[in-house]
mmCIF file of C-alpha atoms in Angstrom:
data_model
loop_
_atom_site.group_PDB
_atom_site.id
_atom_site.type_symbol
_atom_site.label_atom_id
_atom_site.label_comp_id
_atom_site.label_asym_id
_atom_site.label_seq_id
_atom_site.Cartn_x
_atom_site.Cartn_y
_atom_site.Cartn_z
ATOM 1 C CA MET A 1 39.381 29.179 -27.598
ATOM 2 C CA LYS A 2 41.116 32.044 -25.769
ATOM 3 C CA LYS A 3 38.996 34.576 -27.662
ATOM 4 C CA TYR A 4 35.776 33.041 -26.391
ATOM 5 C CA LEU A 5 36.980 32.276 -22.863
ATOM 6 C CA THR A 6 38.186 35.832 -22.393
ATOM 7 C CA ASN A 7 34.675 37.049 -23.196
ATOM 8 C CA PHE A 8 33.381 34.930 -20.291
ATOM 9 C CA ILE A 9 35.998 35.855 -17.716
ATOM 10 C CA VAL A 10 35.787 39.564 -17.991
ATOM 11 C CA LEU A 11 32.407 39.817 -19.681
ATOM 12 C CA SER A 12 33.494 42.675 -21.910
ATOM 13 C CA VAL A 13 35.046 44.559 -18.986
ATOM 14 C CA PHE A 14 38.617 43.457 -18.608
ATOM 15 C CA ILE A 15 39.040 42.792 -22.346
ATOM 16 C CA SER A 16 38.209 46.286 -23.519
ATOM 17 C CA MET A 17 41.967 46.688 -24.120
ATOM 18 C CA MET A 18 41.550 50.420 -23.758
ATOM 19 C CA LEU A 19 43.600 51.915 -20.978
ATOM 20 C CA PHE A 20 44.569 55.153 -19.310
ATOM 21 C CA GLU A 21 48.016 56.654 -20.077
ATOM 22 C CA VAL A 22 49.455 58.761 -17.257
ATOM 23 C CA SER A 23 50.409 62.301 -18.125
ATOM 24 C CA ALA A 24 53.986 63.039 -17.119
ATOM 25 C CA LYS A 25 52.899 66.558 -16.261
ATOM 26 C CA ASN A 26 50.548 65.404 -13.532
ATOM 27 C CA LYS A 27 52.579 65.687 -10.344
ATOM 28 C CA ASP A 28 49.772 64.020 -8.389
ATOM 29 C CA ILE A 29 50.599 60.727 -10.115
ATOM 30 C CA THR A 30 53.750 58.635 -9.861
ATOM 31 C CA GLU A 31 54.638 55.407 -11.664
ATOM 32 C CA ASP A 32 57.374 52.916 -10.859
ATOM 33 C CA TYR A 33 58.341 49.240 -10.866
ATOM 34 C CA ILE A 34 59.110 47.036 -7.876
ATOM 35 C CA LYS A 35 61.393 44.036 -8.168
ATOM 36 C CA VAL A 36 59.897 40.762 -6.941
ATOM 37 C CA PRO A 37 61.157 37.153 -7.206
ATOM 38 C CA GLN A 38 59.222 36.512 -10.449
ATOM 39 C CA GLY A 39 60.253 39.774 -12.145
ATOM 40 C CA LYS A 40 58.826 43.236 -11.595
ATOM 41 C CA ILE A 41 55.425 44.689 -10.723
ATOM 42 C CA TYR A 42 54.033 48.009 -11.877
ATOM 43 C CA ILE A 43 52.817 50.513 -9.268
ATOM 44 C CA ARG A 44 50.946 53.784 -9.684
ATOM 45 C CA THR A 45 50.146 56.170 -6.831
ATOM 46 C CA GLU A 46 47.818 59.144 -6.789
ATOM 47 C CA GLY A 47 47.533 61.770 -4.073
ATOM 48 C CA GLN A 48 48.911 61.920 -0.553
ATOM 49 C CA GLY A 49 47.856 60.402 2.739
ATOM 50 C CA HIS A 50 47.038 56.996 4.151
ATOM 51 C CA PRO A 51 47.447 54.457 1.317
ATOM 52 C CA VAL A 52 44.442 52.549 -0.023
ATOM 53 C CA VAL A 53 45.865 49.642 -2.025
ATOM 54 C CA ILE A 54 43.507 48.348 -4.737
ATOM 55 C CA ILE A 55 43.627 44.642 -5.620
ATOM 56 C CA ASN A 56 42.703 43.494 -9.129
ATOM 57 C CA GLY A 57 40.117 40.893 -10.023
ATOM 58 C CA GLY A 58 39.983 38.229 -12.695
ATOM 59 C CA PRO A 59 42.319 36.600 -11.952
ATOM 60 C CA GLY A 60 44.248 38.062 -14.854
ATOM 61 C CA GLY A 61 42.963 41.641 -14.974
ATOM 62 C CA GLY A 62 45.001 44.778 -14.412
ATOM 63 C CA HIS A 63 44.531 48.010 -12.513
ATOM 64 C CA THR A 64 43.254 50.331 -15.232
ATOM 65 C CA VAL A 65 39.570 49.445 -14.923
ATOM 66 C CA PHE A 66 39.611 51.202 -11.529
ATOM 67 C CA VAL A 67 41.403 54.406 -12.531
ATOM 68 C CA GLY A 68 39.277 57.484 -11.958
ATOM 69 C CA TRP A 69 36.495 55.868 -9.954
ATOM 70 C CA PHE A 70 37.949 56.458 -6.497
ATOM 71 C CA ASP A 71 39.311 59.987 -6.953
ATOM 72 C CA PHE A 72 36.902 61.273 -4.305
ATOM 73 C CA LEU A 73 39.084 59.558 -1.681
ATOM 74 C CA LYS A 74 42.066 61.765 -2.520
ATOM 75 C CA LYS A 75 40.090 64.777 -1.325
ATOM 76 C CA GLN A 76 39.589 63.015 1.999
ATOM 77 C CA GLY A 77 43.298 62.514 2.698
ATOM 78 C CA TYR A 78 43.926 59.123 1.112
ATOM 79 C CA GLN A 79 46.562 58.013 -1.334
ATOM 80 C CA LEU A 80 45.297 55.682 -4.076
ATOM 81 C CA VAL A 81 47.693 52.848 -4.832
ATOM 82 C CA PHE A 82 47.095 50.852 -8.015
ATOM 83 C CA PHE A 83 49.403 48.005 -8.951
ATOM 84 C CA ASP A 84 49.517 45.106 -11.359
ATOM 85 C CA ASP A 85 50.279 41.913 -9.483
ATOM 86 C CA ILE A 86 52.661 39.505 -11.182
ATOM 87 C CA GLY A 87 51.353 38.313 -14.539
ATOM 88 C CA ARG A 88 48.887 41.172 -14.923
ATOM 89 C CA GLY A 89 48.878 44.417 -16.825
ATOM 90 C CA ARG A 90 52.214 46.164 -17.049
ATOM 91 C CA SER A 91 54.037 43.790 -14.716
ATOM 92 C CA THR A 92 56.061 40.755 -15.765
ATOM 93 C CA ARG A 93 53.552 38.562 -17.602
ATOM 94 C CA LYS A 94 55.448 35.303 -18.091
ATOM 95 C CA ILE A 95 57.027 33.265 -15.310
ATOM 96 C CA GLU A 96 58.390 29.781 -14.788
ATOM 97 C CA GLY A 97 55.811 27.480 -13.264
ATOM 98 C CA LYS A 98 52.213 28.389 -12.504
ATOM 99 C CA PHE A 99 50.688 31.556 -11.124
ATOM 100 C CA THR A 100 49.285 31.231 -7.598
ATOM 101 C CA PRO A 101 47.179 33.400 -5.261
ATOM 102 C CA GLN A 102 50.099 33.551 -2.819
ATOM 103 C CA MET A 103 52.177 35.427 -5.385
ATOM 104 C CA THR A 104 49.734 38.320 -5.158
ATOM 105 C CA VAL A 105 49.843 38.169 -1.352
ATOM 106 C CA ASP A 106 53.613 38.542 -1.558
ATOM 107 C CA ASP A 107 53.255 41.350 -4.102
ATOM 108 C CA ILE A 108 51.005 43.266 -1.707
ATOM 109 C CA GLU A 109 53.688 43.047 0.950
ATOM 110 C CA SER A 110 56.255 44.279 -1.586
ATOM 111 C CA VAL A 111 53.985 47.246 -2.292
ATOM 112 C CA ARG A 112 53.659 48.033 1.413
ATOM 113 C CA GLN A 113 57.415 47.933 1.876
ATOM 114 C CA TYR A 114 57.919 50.119 -1.190
ATOM 115 C CA LEU A 115 55.509 52.687 0.271
ATOM 116 C CA GLY A 116 57.429 52.636 3.545
ATOM 117 C CA VAL A 117 54.354 52.550 5.767
ATOM 118 C CA LYS A 118 53.415 50.315 8.672
ATOM 119 C CA LYS A 119 49.725 49.987 7.778
ATOM 120 C CA ILE A 120 47.702 50.030 4.591
ATOM 121 C CA THR A 121 44.020 49.756 3.787
ATOM 122 C CA LEU A 122 43.203 47.003 1.310
ATOM 123 C CA MET A 123 40.382 47.397 -1.207
ATOM 124 C CA ALA A 124 39.720 44.332 -3.347
ATOM 125 C CA HIS A 125 37.214 43.528 -6.084
ATOM 126 C CA SER A 126 35.857 40.142 -7.196
ATOM 127 C CA TYR A 127 38.590 37.439 -7.248
ATOM 128 C CA GLY A 128 40.982 40.030 -5.752
ATOM 129 C CA GLY A 129 39.303 39.472 -2.410
ATOM 130 C CA ILE A 130 41.026 36.091 -2.111
ATOM 131 C CA PRO A 131 44.634 37.373 -1.993
ATOM 132 C CA ALA A 132 43.459 40.415 -0.027
ATOM 133 C CA MET A 133 41.950 38.189 2.654
ATOM 134 C CA GLN A 134 45.056 36.028 2.719
ATOM 135 C CA TYR A 135 47.213 39.116 3.182
ATOM 136 C CA ALA A 136 44.978 40.295 6.017
ATOM 137 C CA LEU A 137 45.313 36.897 7.697
ATOM 138 C CA GLN A 138 49.066 36.564 7.159
ATOM 139 C CA HIS A 139 50.004 40.212 7.794
ATOM 140 C CA SER A 140 47.228 41.479 10.052
ATOM 141 C CA GLN A 141 49.616 43.886 11.790
ATOM 142 C CA HIS A 142 49.921 45.811 8.526
ATOM 143 C CA VAL A 143 46.226 46.181 7.671
ATOM 144 C CA LYS A 144 44.218 49.086 9.053
ATOM 145 C CA LYS A 145 40.960 48.294 7.238
ATOM 146 C CA LEU A 146 39.727 45.839 4.618
ATOM 147 C CA VAL A 147 37.222 46.641 1.861
ATOM 148 C CA MET A 148 35.727 43.678 -0.005
ATOM 149 C CA LEU A 149 33.923 44.942 -3.099
ATOM 150 C CA ASN A 150 31.594 42.170 -4.311
ATOM 151 C CA ALA A 151 34.474 39.852 -3.569
ATOM 152 C CA SER A 152 35.365 36.191 -3.244
ATOM 153 C CA TYR A 153 37.575 35.200 -0.309
ATOM 154 C CA ASP A 154 38.345 31.440 -0.450
ATOM 155 C CA THR A 155 38.145 28.422 -2.759
ATOM 156 C CA LYS A 156 34.523 27.703 -1.913
ATOM 157 C CA SER A 157 33.366 31.232 -2.689
ATOM 158 C CA GLN A 158 35.069 31.192 -6.077
ATOM 159 C CA GLN A 159 33.471 27.826 -6.801
ATOM 160 C CA MET A 160 30.117 29.383 -5.908
ATOM 161 C CA ASN A 161 30.897 32.011 -8.542
ATOM 162 C CA ALA A 162 31.494 29.330 -11.189
ATOM 163 C CA ASN A 163 28.442 27.348 -10.089
ATOM 164 C CA GLN A 164 26.209 30.359 -10.639
ATOM 165 C CA TYR A 165 27.479 30.899 -14.162
ATOM 166 C CA PHE A 166 26.843 27.322 -15.238
ATOM 167 C CA HIS A 167 23.537 27.249 -13.370
ATOM 168 C CA ILE A 168 22.381 30.144 -15.527
ATOM 169 C CA ILE A 169 23.367 28.334 -18.710
ATOM 170 C CA ARG A 170 21.612 25.171 -17.567
ATOM 171 C CA THR A 171 18.379 26.873 -16.505
ATOM 172 C CA ARG A 172 18.065 29.800 -18.929
ATOM 173 C CA TYR A 173 19.821 28.410 -21.992
ATOM 174 C CA PRO A 174 18.966 24.691 -21.917
ATOM 175 C CA GLU A 175 19.731 24.277 -25.617
ATOM 176 C CA LYS A 176 23.323 25.374 -24.976
ATOM 177 C CA TRP A 177 23.542 23.207 -21.866
ATOM 178 C CA ARG A 178 22.516 20.174 -23.905
ATOM 179 C CA GLN A 179 25.328 20.937 -26.349
ATOM 180 C CA LEU A 180 27.825 21.177 -23.476
ATOM 181 C CA GLU A 181 26.667 17.858 -22.097
ATOM 182 C CA SER A 182 27.198 16.298 -25.505
ATOM 183 C CA LEU A 183 30.755 17.630 -25.667
ATOM 184 C CA LYS A 184 31.512 16.329 -22.173
ATOM 185 C CA ALA A 185 30.188 12.880 -23.114
ATOM 186 C CA GLN A 186 32.606 12.878 -26.043
ATOM 187 C CA GLY A 187 35.514 13.610 -23.699
ATOM 188 C CA ILE A 188 36.062 17.108 -25.088
ATOM 189 C CA LYS A 189 37.787 19.281 -22.490
ATOM 190 C CA SER A 190 36.584 22.721 -21.497
ATOM 191 C CA THR A 191 39.777 24.244 -22.914
ATOM 192 C CA ASP A 192 38.642 23.190 -26.407
ATOM 193 C CA ASP A 193 37.361 25.856 -28.803
ATOM 194 C CA ARG A 194 34.173 23.883 -29.326
ATOM 195 C CA PHE A 195 33.333 24.204 -25.631
ATOM 196 C CA ALA A 196 34.225 27.892 -25.525
ATOM 197 C CA GLU A 197 32.061 28.712 -28.545
ATOM 198 C CA ILE A 198 29.013 27.407 -26.699
ATOM 199 C CA ALA A 199 29.703 28.360 -23.082
ATOM 200 C CA TYR A 200 31.050 31.882 -23.448
ATOM 201 C CA GLY A 201 29.455 34.568 -25.521
ATOM 202 C CA ARG A 202 27.726 37.908 -25.842
ATOM 203 C CA TYR A 203 24.405 36.390 -24.839
ATOM 204 C CA MET A 204 25.689 36.675 -21.252
ATOM 205 C CA ASP A 205 26.528 40.392 -21.442
ATOM 206 C CA TRP A 206 23.911 41.133 -18.777
ATOM 207 C CA TYR A 207 25.578 38.734 -16.318
ATOM 208 C CA GLN A 208 27.378 41.361 -14.212
ATOM 209 C CA TRP A 209 24.938 44.258 -14.526
ATOM 210 C CA PHE A 210 21.674 45.559 -13.112
ATOM 211 C CA ASP A 211 21.372 47.627 -16.303
ATOM 212 C CA VAL A 212 23.544 46.286 -19.111
ATOM 213 C CA ALA A 213 23.722 49.774 -20.629
ATOM 214 C CA ASN A 214 25.980 50.749 -17.700
ATOM 215 C CA ARG A 215 28.812 48.538 -18.921
ATOM 216 C CA SER A 216 29.731 51.214 -21.459
ATOM 217 C CA LYS A 217 30.653 53.518 -18.548
ATOM 218 C CA ASN A 218 32.907 51.038 -16.767
ATOM 219 C CA ARG A 219 36.207 52.506 -17.932
ATOM 220 C CA LYS A 220 36.724 56.212 -17.334
ATOM 221 C CA TYR A 221 39.916 56.506 -19.363
ATOM 222 C CA GLN A 222 40.749 54.685 -22.574
ATOM 223 C CA THR A 223 43.954 54.363 -24.600
ATOM 224 C CA ASN A 224 45.553 51.535 -26.547
ATOM 225 C CA ASP A 225 48.286 49.645 -24.737
ATOM 226 C CA GLU A 226 49.016 45.962 -25.310
ATOM 227 C CA ARG A 227 50.611 45.689 -21.872
ATOM 228 C CA ASP A 228 47.199 45.964 -20.285
ATOM 229 C CA TYR A 229 45.533 43.022 -21.995
ATOM 230 C CA PHE A 230 43.873 40.476 -19.758
ATOM 231 C CA ASN A 231 46.314 37.577 -19.172
ATOM 232 C CA LEU A 232 44.345 34.392 -19.694
ATOM 233 C CA GLN A 233 47.273 32.259 -18.512
ATOM 234 C CA VAL A 234 46.842 33.639 -14.992
ATOM 235 C CA PHE A 235 43.186 32.607 -15.052
ATOM 236 C CA ASP A 236 44.003 29.169 -16.437
ATOM 237 C CA ASP A 237 46.653 28.495 -13.782
ATOM 238 C CA ILE A 238 44.656 29.720 -10.793
ATOM 239 C CA ILE A 239 41.094 28.740 -11.717
ATOM 240 C CA ASP A 240 41.500 26.007 -14.372
ATOM 241 C CA LEU A 241 37.796 25.378 -14.877
ATOM 242 C CA ASP A 242 36.751 21.900 -16.037
ATOM 243 C CA TYR A 243 33.073 22.136 -16.995
ATOM 244 C CA GLY A 244 32.568 24.443 -14.025
ATOM 245 C CA GLU A 245 34.830 22.736 -11.473
ATOM 246 C CA ILE A 246 37.887 24.619 -10.203
ATOM 247 C CA ARG A 247 41.089 22.576 -10.465
ATOM 248 C CA GLY A 248 43.821 25.225 -10.385
ATOM 249 C CA THR A 249 46.259 26.569 -7.804
ATOM 250 C CA LEU A 250 43.331 28.163 -5.967
ATOM 251 C CA ILE A 251 42.373 24.765 -4.560
ATOM 252 C CA GLY A 252 42.793 24.374 -0.805
ATOM 253 C CA ILE A 253 42.205 27.899 0.513
ATOM 254 C CA ASN A 254 39.892 27.559 3.514
ATOM 255 C CA ILE A 255 39.502 30.474 5.938
ATOM 256 C CA GLU A 256 36.679 29.323 8.198
ATOM 257 C CA GLU A 257 38.869 28.510 11.214
ATOM 258 C CA GLN A 258 41.326 31.375 10.782
ATOM 259 C CA ILE A 259 38.615 33.988 10.449
ATOM 260 C CA LYS A 260 37.015 33.258 13.825
ATOM 261 C CA ASP A 261 39.431 35.675 15.522
ATOM 262 C CA PHE A 262 39.550 38.209 12.702
ATOM 263 C CA ALA A 263 39.792 41.725 14.145
ATOM 264 C CA ILE A 264 40.286 44.015 11.142
ATOM 265 C CA PRO A 265 37.338 46.358 10.444
ATOM 266 C CA THR A 266 35.855 45.178 7.150
ATOM 267 C CA LEU A 267 33.404 46.645 4.654
ATOM 268 C CA ILE A 268 31.568 44.095 2.499
ATOM 269 C CA THR A 269 29.554 45.259 -0.489
ATOM 270 C CA ALA A 270 27.113 43.269 -2.609
ATOM 271 C CA GLY A 271 24.975 43.951 -5.663
ATOM 272 C CA ARG A 272 21.453 42.557 -5.646
ATOM 273 C CA TYR A 273 21.765 41.697 -9.342
ATOM 274 C CA ASP A 274 25.354 40.429 -9.239
ATOM 275 C CA ASN A 275 25.567 37.009 -10.870
ATOM 276 C CA ALA A 276 29.354 36.744 -10.416
ATOM 277 C CA SER A 277 29.802 37.455 -6.715
ATOM 278 C CA THR A 278 26.221 36.683 -5.770
ATOM 279 C CA PRO A 279 24.624 38.099 -2.612
ATOM 280 C CA GLU A 280 24.663 34.548 -1.234
ATOM 281 C CA LEU A 281 28.412 34.301 -1.777
ATOM 282 C CA VAL A 282 29.102 37.736 -0.310
ATOM 283 C CA TYR A 283 26.821 37.330 2.703
ATOM 284 C CA ARG A 284 28.555 34.071 3.617
ATOM 285 C CA LEU A 285 31.687 36.074 4.455
ATOM 286 C CA TYR A 286 29.719 38.535 6.565
ATOM 287 C CA ASP A 287 28.123 35.623 8.394
ATOM 288 C CA MET A 288 31.503 33.974 9.096
ATOM 289 C CA LEU A 289 33.207 37.071 10.504
ATOM 290 C CA PRO A 290 33.001 37.831 14.234
ATOM 291 C CA LYS A 291 30.028 39.972 15.149
ATOM 292 C CA GLY A 292 30.714 43.681 15.039
ATOM 293 C CA ILE A 293 33.788 43.418 12.782
ATOM 294 C CA ALA A 294 32.101 43.768 9.409
ATOM 295 C CA THR A 295 29.771 46.287 7.805
ATOM 296 C CA TYR A 296 27.530 44.836 5.109
ATOM 297 C CA SER A 297 26.141 47.108 2.406
ATOM 298 C CA MET A 298 23.709 45.926 -0.274
ATOM 299 C CA PHE A 299 23.337 47.916 -3.496
ATOM 300 C CA GLU A 300 19.825 47.245 -4.717
ATOM 301 C CA GLN A 301 20.295 48.577 -8.242
ATOM 302 C CA SER A 302 23.736 47.181 -8.974
ATOM 303 C CA GLY A 303 25.417 44.117 -10.320
ATOM 304 C CA HIS A 304 29.140 43.431 -9.970
ATOM 305 C CA TRP A 305 30.234 47.091 -10.209
ATOM 306 C CA PRO A 306 28.316 49.225 -7.659
ATOM 307 C CA TRP A 307 30.568 52.279 -8.048
ATOM 308 C CA VAL A 308 29.459 52.428 -11.696
ATOM 309 C CA GLU A 309 25.732 51.762 -11.220
ATOM 310 C CA GLU A 310 25.088 53.545 -7.893
ATOM 311 C CA THR A 311 27.966 55.996 -7.767
ATOM 312 C CA ALA A 312 26.615 58.475 -5.198
ATOM 313 C CA LYS A 313 25.589 55.793 -2.730
ATOM 314 C CA PHE A 314 28.880 53.945 -3.205
ATOM 315 C CA GLU A 315 30.947 57.039 -2.479
ATOM 316 C CA GLN A 316 28.901 57.724 0.649
ATOM 317 C CA VAL A 317 29.190 54.141 1.954
ATOM 318 C CA LEU A 318 32.925 53.867 1.328
ATOM 319 C CA SER A 319 33.695 57.333 2.720
ATOM 320 C CA HIS A 320 31.705 56.662 5.887
ATOM 321 C CA PHE A 321 33.491 53.357 6.471
ATOM 322 C CA LEU A 322 36.981 54.722 5.921
ATOM 323 C CA ASN A 323 36.482 57.883 7.959
ATOM 324 C CA ASN A 324 34.818 56.363 11.024
#
């Protein structure tokens, strides 16, 4: 079952298992580990300047899918900070109890303290927007700017993500939907291999892309390293999908009241053809934030990864936001 479910979660992105090894000769790059209550988290920094801390998606994916894509920021006086939150990538992968979004919030604070700076800029993709938003709400004094890249931000938004996926199966692949309904009627759980074989597969490769051919470009650097495999246990604990309904530790995160006084400048990006973080999902956050706080940027020829599909425009939008 895990083989099929992994195909769904990362849609051939996070499960490429091919990762970038840092050259010890590159003085621009440093690697280290930070001790946290659940073990240790891996951190990688590149360049010098104000730190831009990048938050992983999934949940369960590591930092390496982002390496190389944001190098243009180093030339503008920013330090890139990649880290694997607990359970992901090269950090401690097994813990007692269940993984929770709050653990990543706490890991972000550990990263900030390790860097020894008062303020950081947070840049989060997909599910990573949920712990990023929670950090911004809980530690607003330490956040200079927030960048939400096609991101979720609360329980409802992540449920909207799941709803879209199963809506596509129901409306575009009715023969598969009928099979899923039959399994559900038999009491077969969505963690069963029989469910996974039907619900998750290569027929959905286009799901996150404007042009599916672009998925081959998603990783700039590739090497073999088992430490960087997607951790499905993190996804199971936090999301715990039951025929499309979230039941995991993500339940109960509601930001609608807290966000009314939000004062951190925020960039929100969306891809017109994104079926994971749909424009509807993304725009809901923009609509909830106080007027004048957020900048909303739509990428008309992108899916879930605008820096891959519209690279020049993405670099211009992000640079303008960070430098003004």
